[in-house]
Tab-separated table of C-alpha atoms in Angstrom:
chain	number	residue	atom	x	y	z
A	1	UNK	CA	14.943	68.895	-100.169
A	2	UNK	CA	11.736	69.828	-98.385
A	3	UNK	CA	9.671	68.011	-101.000
A	4	UNK	CA	11.878	64.942	-100.801
A	5	UNK	CA	11.692	65.041	-97.035
A	6	UNK	CA	7.904	65.110	-97.175
A	7	UNK	CA	7.898	62.247	-99.614
A	8	UNK	CA	10.229	60.304	-97.380
A	9	UNK	CA	8.061	60.993	-94.363
A	10	UNK	CA	4.940	59.950	-96.279
A	11	UNK	CA	6.534	56.738	-97.471
A	12	UNK	CA	7.770	56.050	-94.004
A	13	UNK	CA	4.324	56.535	-92.551
A	14	UNK	CA	2.766	54.278	-95.181
A	15	UNK	CA	5.479	51.677	-94.584
A	16	UNK	CA	4.898	51.804	-90.865
A	17	UNK	CA	1.149	51.502	-91.313
A	18	UNK	CA	1.595	48.538	-93.636
A	19	UNK	CA	4.089	46.932	-91.332
A	20	UNK	CA	1.806	47.465	-88.359
A	21	UNK	CA	-1.157	45.995	-90.202
A	22	UNK	CA	0.902	42.974	-91.187
A	23	UNK	CA	2.097	42.555	-87.638
A	24	UNK	CA	-1.448	42.667	-86.366
A	25	UNK	CA	-2.629	40.218	-89.010
A	26	UNK	CA	0.173	37.704	-88.579
A	27	UNK	CA	-0.869	36.465	-85.125
A	28	UNK	CA	-4.381	35.887	-86.474
A	29	UNK	CA	-3.015	33.880	-89.392
A	30	UNK	CA	-0.714	31.979	-87.060
A	31	UNK	CA	-3.549	31.157	-84.716
A	32	UNK	CA	-5.592	29.826	-87.596
A	33	UNK	CA	-2.692	27.931	-89.161
A	34	UNK	CA	-1.272	26.552	-85.940
A	35	UNK	CA	-4.357	26.158	-83.756
A	36	UNK	CA	-4.026	23.610	-81.012
A	37	UNK	CA	-5.610	20.331	-82.163
A	38	UNK	CA	-8.860	19.208	-80.601
A	39	UNK	CA	-8.270	16.274	-78.280
A	40	UNK	CA	-10.491	13.252	-78.831
A	41	UNK	CA	-10.329	10.556	-76.160
A	42	UNK	CA	-10.499	6.935	-77.226
A	43	UNK	CA	-10.916	3.802	-75.104
A	44	UNK	CA	-9.738	0.846	-77.181
A	45	UNK	CA	-7.573	-2.195	-77.643
A	46	UNK	CA	-3.957	-1.262	-78.359
A	47	UNK	CA	-3.224	0.022	-81.847
A	48	UNK	CA	-6.431	1.825	-82.737
A	49	UNK	CA	-5.093	5.303	-81.987
A	50	UNK	CA	-1.610	4.758	-83.415
A	51	UNK	CA	-0.313	6.853	-86.358
A	52	UNK	CA	-0.738	4.149	-89.013
A	53	UNK	CA	-4.495	4.261	-88.369
A	54	UNK	CA	-5.287	7.814	-87.239
A	55	UNK	CA	-2.604	10.116	-88.708
A	56	UNK	CA	-4.564	11.007	-91.834
A	57	UNK	CA	-7.751	11.733	-89.899
A	58	UNK	CA	-5.847	13.790	-87.330
A	59	UNK	CA	-4.196	15.893	-90.043
A	60	UNK	CA	-7.418	16.457	-91.982
A	61	UNK	CA	-9.430	17.433	-88.906
A	62	UNK	CA	-6.800	19.036	-86.627
A	63	UNK	CA	-7.435	16.330	-84.057
A	64	UNK	CA	-5.188	14.611	-81.550
A	65	UNK	CA	-6.348	11.266	-80.194
A	66	UNK	CA	-5.717	10.608	-76.522
A	67	UNK	CA	-5.964	6.819	-76.133
A	68	UNK	CA	-6.567	4.670	-73.097
A	69	UNK	CA	-5.786	1.076	-74.005
A	70	UNK	CA	-7.197	-2.036	-72.372
A	71	UNK	CA	-7.138	-5.816	-72.806
A	72	UNK	CA	-10.415	-7.729	-72.499
A	73	UNK	CA	-14.008	-6.601	-72.220
A	74	UNK	CA	-14.172	-6.941	-68.431
A	75	UNK	CA	-11.227	-4.550	-68.103
A	76	UNK	CA	-12.972	-2.107	-70.460
A	77	UNK	CA	-16.175	-2.121	-68.413
A	78	UNK	CA	-14.197	-1.556	-65.243
A	79	UNK	CA	-12.427	1.482	-66.687
A	80	UNK	CA	-15.682	3.071	-67.837
A	81	UNK	CA	-17.485	2.409	-64.569
A	82	UNK	CA	-14.699	4.192	-62.672
A	83	UNK	CA	-14.759	7.266	-64.941
A	84	UNK	CA	-17.144	10.245	-65.049
A	85	UNK	CA	-19.577	10.451	-67.968
A	86	UNK	CA	-17.939	12.094	-70.964
A	87	UNK	CA	-14.442	10.800	-70.155
A	88	UNK	CA	-14.275	8.830	-73.415
A	89	UNK	CA	-15.471	10.330	-76.688
A	90	UNK	CA	-15.191	7.112	-78.679
A	91	UNK	CA	-15.242	3.592	-77.288
A	92	UNK	CA	-14.051	0.528	-79.155
A	93	UNK	CA	-15.553	-2.643	-77.731
A	94	UNK	CA	-15.877	-6.277	-78.588
A	95	UNK	CA	-19.337	-6.826	-80.011
A	96	UNK	CA	-20.561	-8.994	-77.156
A	97	UNK	CA	-20.082	-6.115	-74.716
A	98	UNK	CA	-22.137	-3.541	-76.627
A	99	UNK	CA	-25.329	-4.706	-74.943
A	100	UNK	CA	-23.742	-4.247	-71.522
A	101	UNK	CA	-22.465	-0.796	-72.466
A	102	UNK	CA	-25.939	0.142	-73.637
A	103	UNK	CA	-27.730	-1.319	-70.611
A	104	UNK	CA	-25.404	0.578	-68.272
A	105	UNK	CA	-26.004	3.854	-70.125
A	106	UNK	CA	-22.380	4.221	-71.196
A	107	UNK	CA	-22.938	4.902	-74.925
A	108	UNK	CA	-25.055	7.214	-77.071
A	109	UNK	CA	-27.719	6.202	-79.572
A	110	UNK	CA	-26.555	6.590	-83.178
A	111	UNK	CA	-28.370	7.501	-86.386
A	112	UNK	CA	-28.020	4.638	-88.929
A	113	UNK	CA	-28.311	7.139	-91.786
A	114	UNK	CA	-24.934	8.589	-90.763
A	115	UNK	CA	-23.045	5.425	-91.691
A	116	UNK	CA	-22.357	3.589	-94.956
A	117	UNK	CA	-24.178	0.350	-94.117
A	118	UNK	CA	-25.152	-0.064	-97.772
A	119	UNK	CA	-21.450	-0.767	-98.482
A	120	UNK	CA	-21.302	-3.512	-95.822
A	121	UNK	CA	-21.824	-7.202	-96.463
A	122	UNK	CA	-25.455	-8.080	-95.624
A	123	UNK	CA	-24.366	-10.104	-92.571
A	124	UNK	CA	-23.025	-6.926	-90.943
A	125	UNK	CA	-25.692	-4.358	-91.789
A	126	UNK	CA	-27.687	-5.151	-88.635
A	127	UNK	CA	-25.138	-6.964	-86.529
A	128	UNK	CA	-26.611	-8.744	-83.465
A	129	UNK	CA	-26.314	-6.795	-80.234
A	130	UNK	CA	-25.478	-3.494	-81.889
A	131	UNK	CA	-29.155	-2.649	-82.140
A	132	UNK	CA	-31.800	-2.538	-79.412
A	133	UNK	CA	-35.494	-2.066	-80.170
A	134	UNK	CA	-34.620	-0.856	-83.645
A	135	UNK	CA	-32.092	1.713	-82.382
A	136	UNK	CA	-28.380	1.654	-83.261
A	137	UNK	CA	-25.702	1.976	-80.578
A	138	UNK	CA	-22.484	0.761	-82.196
A	139	UNK	CA	-20.985	0.370	-85.688
A	140	UNK	CA	-18.949	-2.715	-86.554
A	141	UNK	CA	-15.496	-1.854	-87.851
A	142	UNK	CA	-13.505	-5.125	-88.041
A	143	UNK	CA	-13.503	-8.811	-87.143
A	144	UNK	CA	-11.402	-11.956	-87.255
A	145	UNK	CA	-11.399	-15.650	-86.471
A	146	UNK	CA	-10.086	-17.607	-83.488
A	147	UNK	CA	-8.837	-21.156	-83.855
A	148	UNK	CA	-5.612	-23.070	-83.184
A	149	UNK	CA	-2.467	-20.970	-83.250
A	150	UNK	CA	0.645	-23.054	-83.762
A	151	UNK	CA	4.368	-23.117	-84.442
A	152	UNK	CA	4.836	-24.372	-88.004
A	153	UNK	CA	8.099	-26.136	-87.096
A	154	UNK	CA	6.339	-28.120	-84.373
A	155	UNK	CA	2.956	-28.852	-85.977
A	156	UNK	CA	1.503	-29.288	-89.424
A	157	UNK	CA	-1.694	-27.621	-90.559
A	158	UNK	CA	-3.359	-31.043	-90.541
A	159	UNK	CA	-2.383	-31.582	-86.900
A	160	UNK	CA	-3.719	-28.127	-86.026
A	161	UNK	CA	-7.061	-28.916	-87.683
A	162	UNK	CA	-8.577	-30.022	-84.366
A	163	UNK	CA	-8.584	-28.566	-80.872
A	164	UNK	CA	-7.562	-32.062	-79.723
A	165	UNK	CA	-4.002	-31.161	-80.730
A	166	UNK	CA	-3.687	-29.264	-77.438
A	167	UNK	CA	-3.560	-32.655	-75.637
A	168	UNK	CA	-0.666	-33.894	-77.805
A	169	UNK	CA	2.059	-35.268	-75.494
A	170	UNK	CA	4.711	-33.493	-77.546
A	171	UNK	CA	3.175	-30.196	-76.454
A	172	UNK	CA	3.245	-30.839	-72.702
A	173	UNK	CA	4.162	-27.565	-71.038
A	174	UNK	CA	4.119	-25.810	-74.408
A	175	UNK	CA	0.422	-24.918	-74.697
A	176	UNK	CA	-0.387	-21.309	-73.925
A	177	UNK	CA	-3.625	-19.520	-73.126
A	178	UNK	CA	-4.492	-15.958	-74.004
A	179	UNK	CA	-5.710	-14.930	-70.565
A	180	UNK	CA	-9.410	-14.304	-71.224
A	181	UNK	CA	-12.136	-16.813	-70.446
A	182	UNK	CA	-14.558	-16.107	-73.322
A	183	UNK	CA	-12.415	-17.219	-76.283
A	184	UNK	CA	-10.796	-20.150	-74.486
A	185	UNK	CA	-13.961	-21.623	-73.005
A	186	UNK	CA	-15.823	-21.007	-76.244
A	187	UNK	CA	-13.269	-23.170	-78.041
A	188	UNK	CA	-13.604	-25.904	-75.448
A	189	UNK	CA	-17.370	-25.745	-75.936
A	190	UNK	CA	-16.969	-26.177	-79.690
A	191	UNK	CA	-14.702	-29.169	-79.088
A	192	UNK	CA	-17.415	-30.702	-76.921
A	193	UNK	CA	-19.786	-30.497	-79.867
A	194	UNK	CA	-21.911	-27.549	-78.763
A	195	UNK	CA	-23.196	-25.961	-81.972
A	196	UNK	CA	-23.979	-22.758	-80.061
A	197	UNK	CA	-20.914	-22.673	-77.820
A	198	UNK	CA	-22.155	-19.902	-75.515
A	199	UNK	CA	-25.768	-21.043	-75.266
A	200	UNK	CA	-25.388	-24.233	-73.245
A	201	UNK	CA	-27.332	-25.773	-70.365
A	202	UNK	CA	-25.831	-26.688	-66.997
A	203	UNK	CA	-24.916	-30.222	-68.054
A	204	UNK	CA	-23.056	-28.941	-71.094
A	205	UNK	CA	-21.400	-26.241	-68.994
A	206	UNK	CA	-20.179	-28.919	-66.570
A	207	UNK	CA	-18.788	-30.806	-69.559
A	208	UNK	CA	-16.901	-27.735	-70.752
A	209	UNK	CA	-15.373	-27.296	-67.311
A	210	UNK	CA	-14.300	-30.956	-67.133
A	211	UNK	CA	-12.782	-30.837	-70.609
A	212	UNK	CA	-10.929	-27.644	-69.856
A	213	UNK	CA	-9.552	-28.953	-66.566
A	214	UNK	CA	-8.206	-32.013	-68.355
A	215	UNK	CA	-5.971	-29.707	-70.399
A	216	UNK	CA	-4.354	-28.082	-67.378
A	217	UNK	CA	-1.264	-30.382	-67.259
A	218	UNK	CA	-0.418	-29.338	-70.832
A	219	UNK	CA	-0.467	-25.614	-70.110
A	220	UNK	CA	2.777	-23.690	-69.840
A	221	UNK	CA	1.293	-20.302	-69.039
A	222	UNK	CA	-1.446	-17.704	-69.235
A	223	UNK	CA	-0.407	-14.620	-71.138
A	224	UNK	CA	-1.496	-11.046	-71.676
A	225	UNK	CA	-1.372	-9.326	-75.060
A	226	UNK	CA	2.382	-8.715	-75.096
A	227	UNK	CA	3.237	-12.033	-73.478
A	228	UNK	CA	1.243	-13.916	-76.101
A	229	UNK	CA	3.280	-12.287	-78.859
A	230	UNK	CA	6.648	-12.916	-77.243
A	231	UNK	CA	6.004	-16.507	-76.124
A	232	UNK	CA	4.901	-17.506	-79.631
A	233	UNK	CA	7.667	-15.554	-81.305
A	234	UNK	CA	10.489	-17.120	-79.279
A	235	UNK	CA	9.047	-20.654	-79.315
A	236	UNK	CA	8.360	-20.721	-75.584
A	237	UNK	CA	4.837	-21.867	-76.488
A	238	UNK	CA	4.238	-24.102	-79.508
A	239	UNK	CA	0.439	-23.963	-79.576
A	240	UNK	CA	-2.050	-21.427	-78.277
A	241	UNK	CA	-5.711	-21.455	-77.255
A	242	UNK	CA	-7.982	-18.454	-77.533
A	243	UNK	CA	-6.298	-16.526	-80.348
A	244	UNK	CA	-6.024	-16.452	-84.121
A	245	UNK	CA	-4.565	-14.434	-86.970
A	246	UNK	CA	-4.911	-11.182	-85.032
A	247	UNK	CA	-1.814	-12.373	-83.159
A	248	UNK	CA	-0.113	-14.827	-85.509
A	249	UNK	CA	-0.645	-12.619	-88.557
A	250	UNK	CA	1.591	-9.900	-87.138
A	251	UNK	CA	4.278	-12.433	-86.215
A	252	UNK	CA	4.034	-14.251	-89.539
A	253	UNK	CA	4.488	-11.021	-91.497
A	254	UNK	CA	7.642	-10.402	-89.455
A	255	UNK	CA	9.079	-13.821	-90.286
A	256	UNK	CA	8.021	-15.895	-87.293
A	257	UNK	CA	7.121	-19.525	-88.008
A	258	UNK	CA	3.581	-19.344	-86.656
A	259	UNK	CA	0.131	-19.561	-88.174
A	260	UNK	CA	-3.503	-20.064	-87.232
A	261	UNK	CA	-5.929	-22.707	-88.452
A	262	UNK	CA	-9.712	-22.998	-88.217
A	263	UNK	CA	-10.278	-26.488	-86.756
A	264	UNK	CA	-12.830	-28.985	-88.031
A	265	UNK	CA	-14.878	-28.322	-84.886
A	266	UNK	CA	-15.264	-24.715	-86.017
A	267	UNK	CA	-13.860	-21.330	-85.127
A	268	UNK	CA	-15.022	-18.267	-83.248
A	269	UNK	CA	-15.454	-14.752	-84.599
A	270	UNK	CA	-14.267	-11.791	-82.592
A	271	UNK	CA	-15.843	-8.518	-83.622
A	272	UNK	CA	-14.951	-4.933	-82.773
A	273	UNK	CA	-17.128	-1.863	-83.079
A	274	UNK	CA	-17.090	1.835	-82.268
A	275	UNK	CA	-19.587	3.709	-80.109
A	276	UNK	CA	-19.803	7.291	-78.905
A	277	UNK	CA	-19.312	7.633	-75.181
A	278	UNK	CA	-22.277	8.884	-73.161
A	279	UNK	CA	-21.870	12.536	-72.275
A	280	UNK	CA	-19.123	13.237	-74.834
A	281	UNK	CA	-18.821	16.952	-75.543
A	282	UNK	CA	-17.405	16.191	-79.008
A	283	UNK	CA	-20.067	13.930	-80.466
A	284	UNK	CA	-19.943	15.454	-83.959
A	285	UNK	CA	-16.213	14.818	-84.175
A	286	UNK	CA	-16.617	11.332	-82.707
A	287	UNK	CA	-19.253	10.590	-85.346
A	288	UNK	CA	-16.905	11.885	-88.036
A	289	UNK	CA	-14.228	9.468	-86.802
A	290	UNK	CA	-16.572	6.478	-86.951
A	291	UNK	CA	-17.645	7.516	-90.444
A	292	UNK	CA	-13.993	7.708	-91.487
A	293	UNK	CA	-12.838	4.375	-90.058
A	294	UNK	CA	-15.850	2.525	-91.494
A	295	UNK	CA	-15.458	4.142	-94.939
A	296	UNK	CA	-13.695	2.168	-97.678
A	297	UNK	CA	-10.462	4.133	-97.160
A	298	UNK	CA	-10.549	3.774	-93.382
A	299	UNK	CA	-11.401	0.092	-93.616
A	300	UNK	CA	-8.286	-0.632	-95.674
A	301	UNK	CA	-6.192	1.042	-92.961
A	302	UNK	CA	-7.989	-0.917	-90.248
A	303	UNK	CA	-7.481	-4.236	-92.029
A	304	UNK	CA	-3.743	-3.625	-92.248
A	305	UNK	CA	-3.337	-2.119	-88.767
A	306	UNK	CA	0.222	-2.586	-87.515
A	307	UNK	CA	-0.821	-3.712	-84.029
A	308	UNK	CA	-2.989	-6.571	-85.273
A	309	UNK	CA	-4.678	-7.275	-88.622
A	310	UNK	CA	-8.373	-7.886	-89.149
A	311	UNK	CA	-11.023	-8.575	-91.733
A	312	UNK	CA	-13.345	-5.665	-92.472
A	313	UNK	CA	-17.112	-5.652	-93.157
A	314	UNK	CA	-17.142	-2.929	-95.825
A	315	UNK	CA	-17.092	-4.559	-99.287
A	316	UNK	CA	-15.567	-1.444	-100.856
A	317	UNK	CA	-12.887	-1.596	-98.192
A	318	UNK	CA	-11.918	-4.982	-99.617
A	319	UNK	CA	-11.531	-3.352	-103.024
A	320	UNK	CA	-9.265	-0.616	-101.654
A	321	UNK	CA	-7.139	-3.150	-99.764
A	322	UNK	CA	-6.757	-5.316	-102.883
A	323	UNK	CA	-5.600	-2.255	-104.812
A	324	UNK	CA	-3.177	-1.051	-102.129
A	325	UNK	CA	-1.937	-4.305	-100.606
A	326	UNK	CA	-3.039	-7.370	-102.604
A	327	UNK	CA	-0.746	-9.740	-100.677
A	328	UNK	CA	-2.362	-8.842	-97.349
A	329	UNK	CA	-5.841	-9.043	-98.867
A	330	UNK	CA	-5.037	-12.565	-100.064
A	331	UNK	CA	-3.392	-13.598	-96.790
A	332	UNK	CA	-6.472	-12.615	-94.797
A	333	UNK	CA	-8.981	-14.031	-97.264
A	334	UNK	CA	-10.435	-10.761	-98.523
A	335	UNK	CA	-10.293	-11.365	-102.272
A	336	UNK	CA	-13.722	-11.293	-103.951
A	337	UNK	CA	-14.338	-14.181	-106.306
A	338	UNK	CA	-11.967	-16.495	-104.463
A	339	UNK	CA	-12.526	-18.638	-101.381
A	340	UNK	CA	-12.620	-15.989	-98.677
A	341	UNK	CA	-13.594	-15.096	-95.140
A	342	UNK	CA	-17.259	-14.617	-95.964
A	343	UNK	CA	-17.426	-18.183	-97.281
A	344	UNK	CA	-16.224	-19.456	-93.896
A	345	UNK	CA	-18.987	-17.532	-92.164
A	346	UNK	CA	-21.671	-18.576	-94.628
A	347	UNK	CA	-20.688	-22.235	-94.422
A	348	UNK	CA	-21.473	-22.222	-90.696
A	349	UNK	CA	-17.908	-23.013	-89.586
A	350	UNK	CA	-17.640	-19.732	-87.675
A	351	UNK	CA	-19.663	-18.907	-84.555
A	352	UNK	CA	-19.918	-15.439	-83.052
A	353	UNK	CA	-18.178	-15.045	-79.740
A	354	UNK	CA	-20.820	-14.066	-77.192
A	355	UNK	CA	-21.408	-13.650	-73.511
A	356	UNK	CA	-22.792	-16.850	-71.926
A	357	UNK	CA	-26.565	-17.005	-72.310
A	358	UNK	CA	-27.561	-19.598	-69.693
A	359	UNK	CA	-24.939	-18.839	-67.053
A	360	UNK	CA	-23.883	-15.582	-65.462
A	361	UNK	CA	-20.702	-14.117	-66.899
A	362	UNK	CA	-19.300	-14.262	-63.384
A	363	UNK	CA	-19.655	-18.060	-63.378
A	364	UNK	CA	-17.384	-18.317	-66.407
A	365	UNK	CA	-14.959	-15.840	-64.919
A	366	UNK	CA	-14.872	-17.677	-61.587
A	367	UNK	CA	-14.200	-20.996	-63.270
A	368	UNK	CA	-11.399	-19.439	-65.301
A	369	UNK	CA	-9.755	-18.190	-62.113
A	370	UNK	CA	-10.123	-21.665	-60.604
A	371	UNK	CA	-8.605	-23.256	-63.695
A	372	UNK	CA	-5.611	-20.919	-63.672
A	373	UNK	CA	-4.973	-21.690	-60.019
A	374	UNK	CA	-5.242	-25.465	-60.399
């Protein structure tokens, strides 16, 4: 009995020691396994921090994106100017605003060697405005075209092949504007025959204003992001200025009878890119995100983003999209060897959307406010 008792006591002590060690180790394992994710702040258009785009990256890197969404470059600049340095780790901007972000000291310089530019189409390896004095400040991630958006029950593709369709009497009160001056006035400039729609002298600028004002009786409303979707979807507006497939593509995939056409006068290219916010305390993680979203895998996700689709500059991203979603690759014109988006650019039918070069941006903004109030 005494021997058995000693054995029992010894086993009990060993069991307790083992149990205690396990108990001490378990919190450490739990902390490692269930560590709070690192928060990464993102300033962007809606959709860029939603699960269909970021979930994989978040899971692989124990990250949680905290987005602040905006509509329009002017709104973006306002948000940054009102925030302390370091508020936003990654900033998505339209390409034409990168120079302003850089000039204001809002974004960090990047190392080109960190990004897969050799996989990009040549046109996007040194995209205008993303570089300054040989230094890189932003990496292009996606783009698309702006033309005539139209209801396919109300208009044919042939009718939508010119911006002049907006003056069609059958559309009186049914023409909508996406409420941002740059795309709308750029289209009016193209209609007026300006080959460089944002680089125009004062006489040409006066002509753009006159042409735009002549459209005012046709206009049924000026709409934000959500309003543009709903007014096209329910047929409230039958034609739209200032947008393209980034809006109609989402609606079309959901069964709405809408589409976009690139008019004979030409279309505009919107372009989005990622930068690292000045003063970010998580620059390595922000860089890792930009590397991910501009990789072939990330580009396929970006092209098929639920919020709004886009064309991507990474050639290998086209290959991944064709393998994963060939119908969407074809719909957006991203099939190598067929007539595609790059052909439109290379033919000269597409002009980059820019900030005005011969007028102050405020002049365009002021006119837009005047036009809306007319």
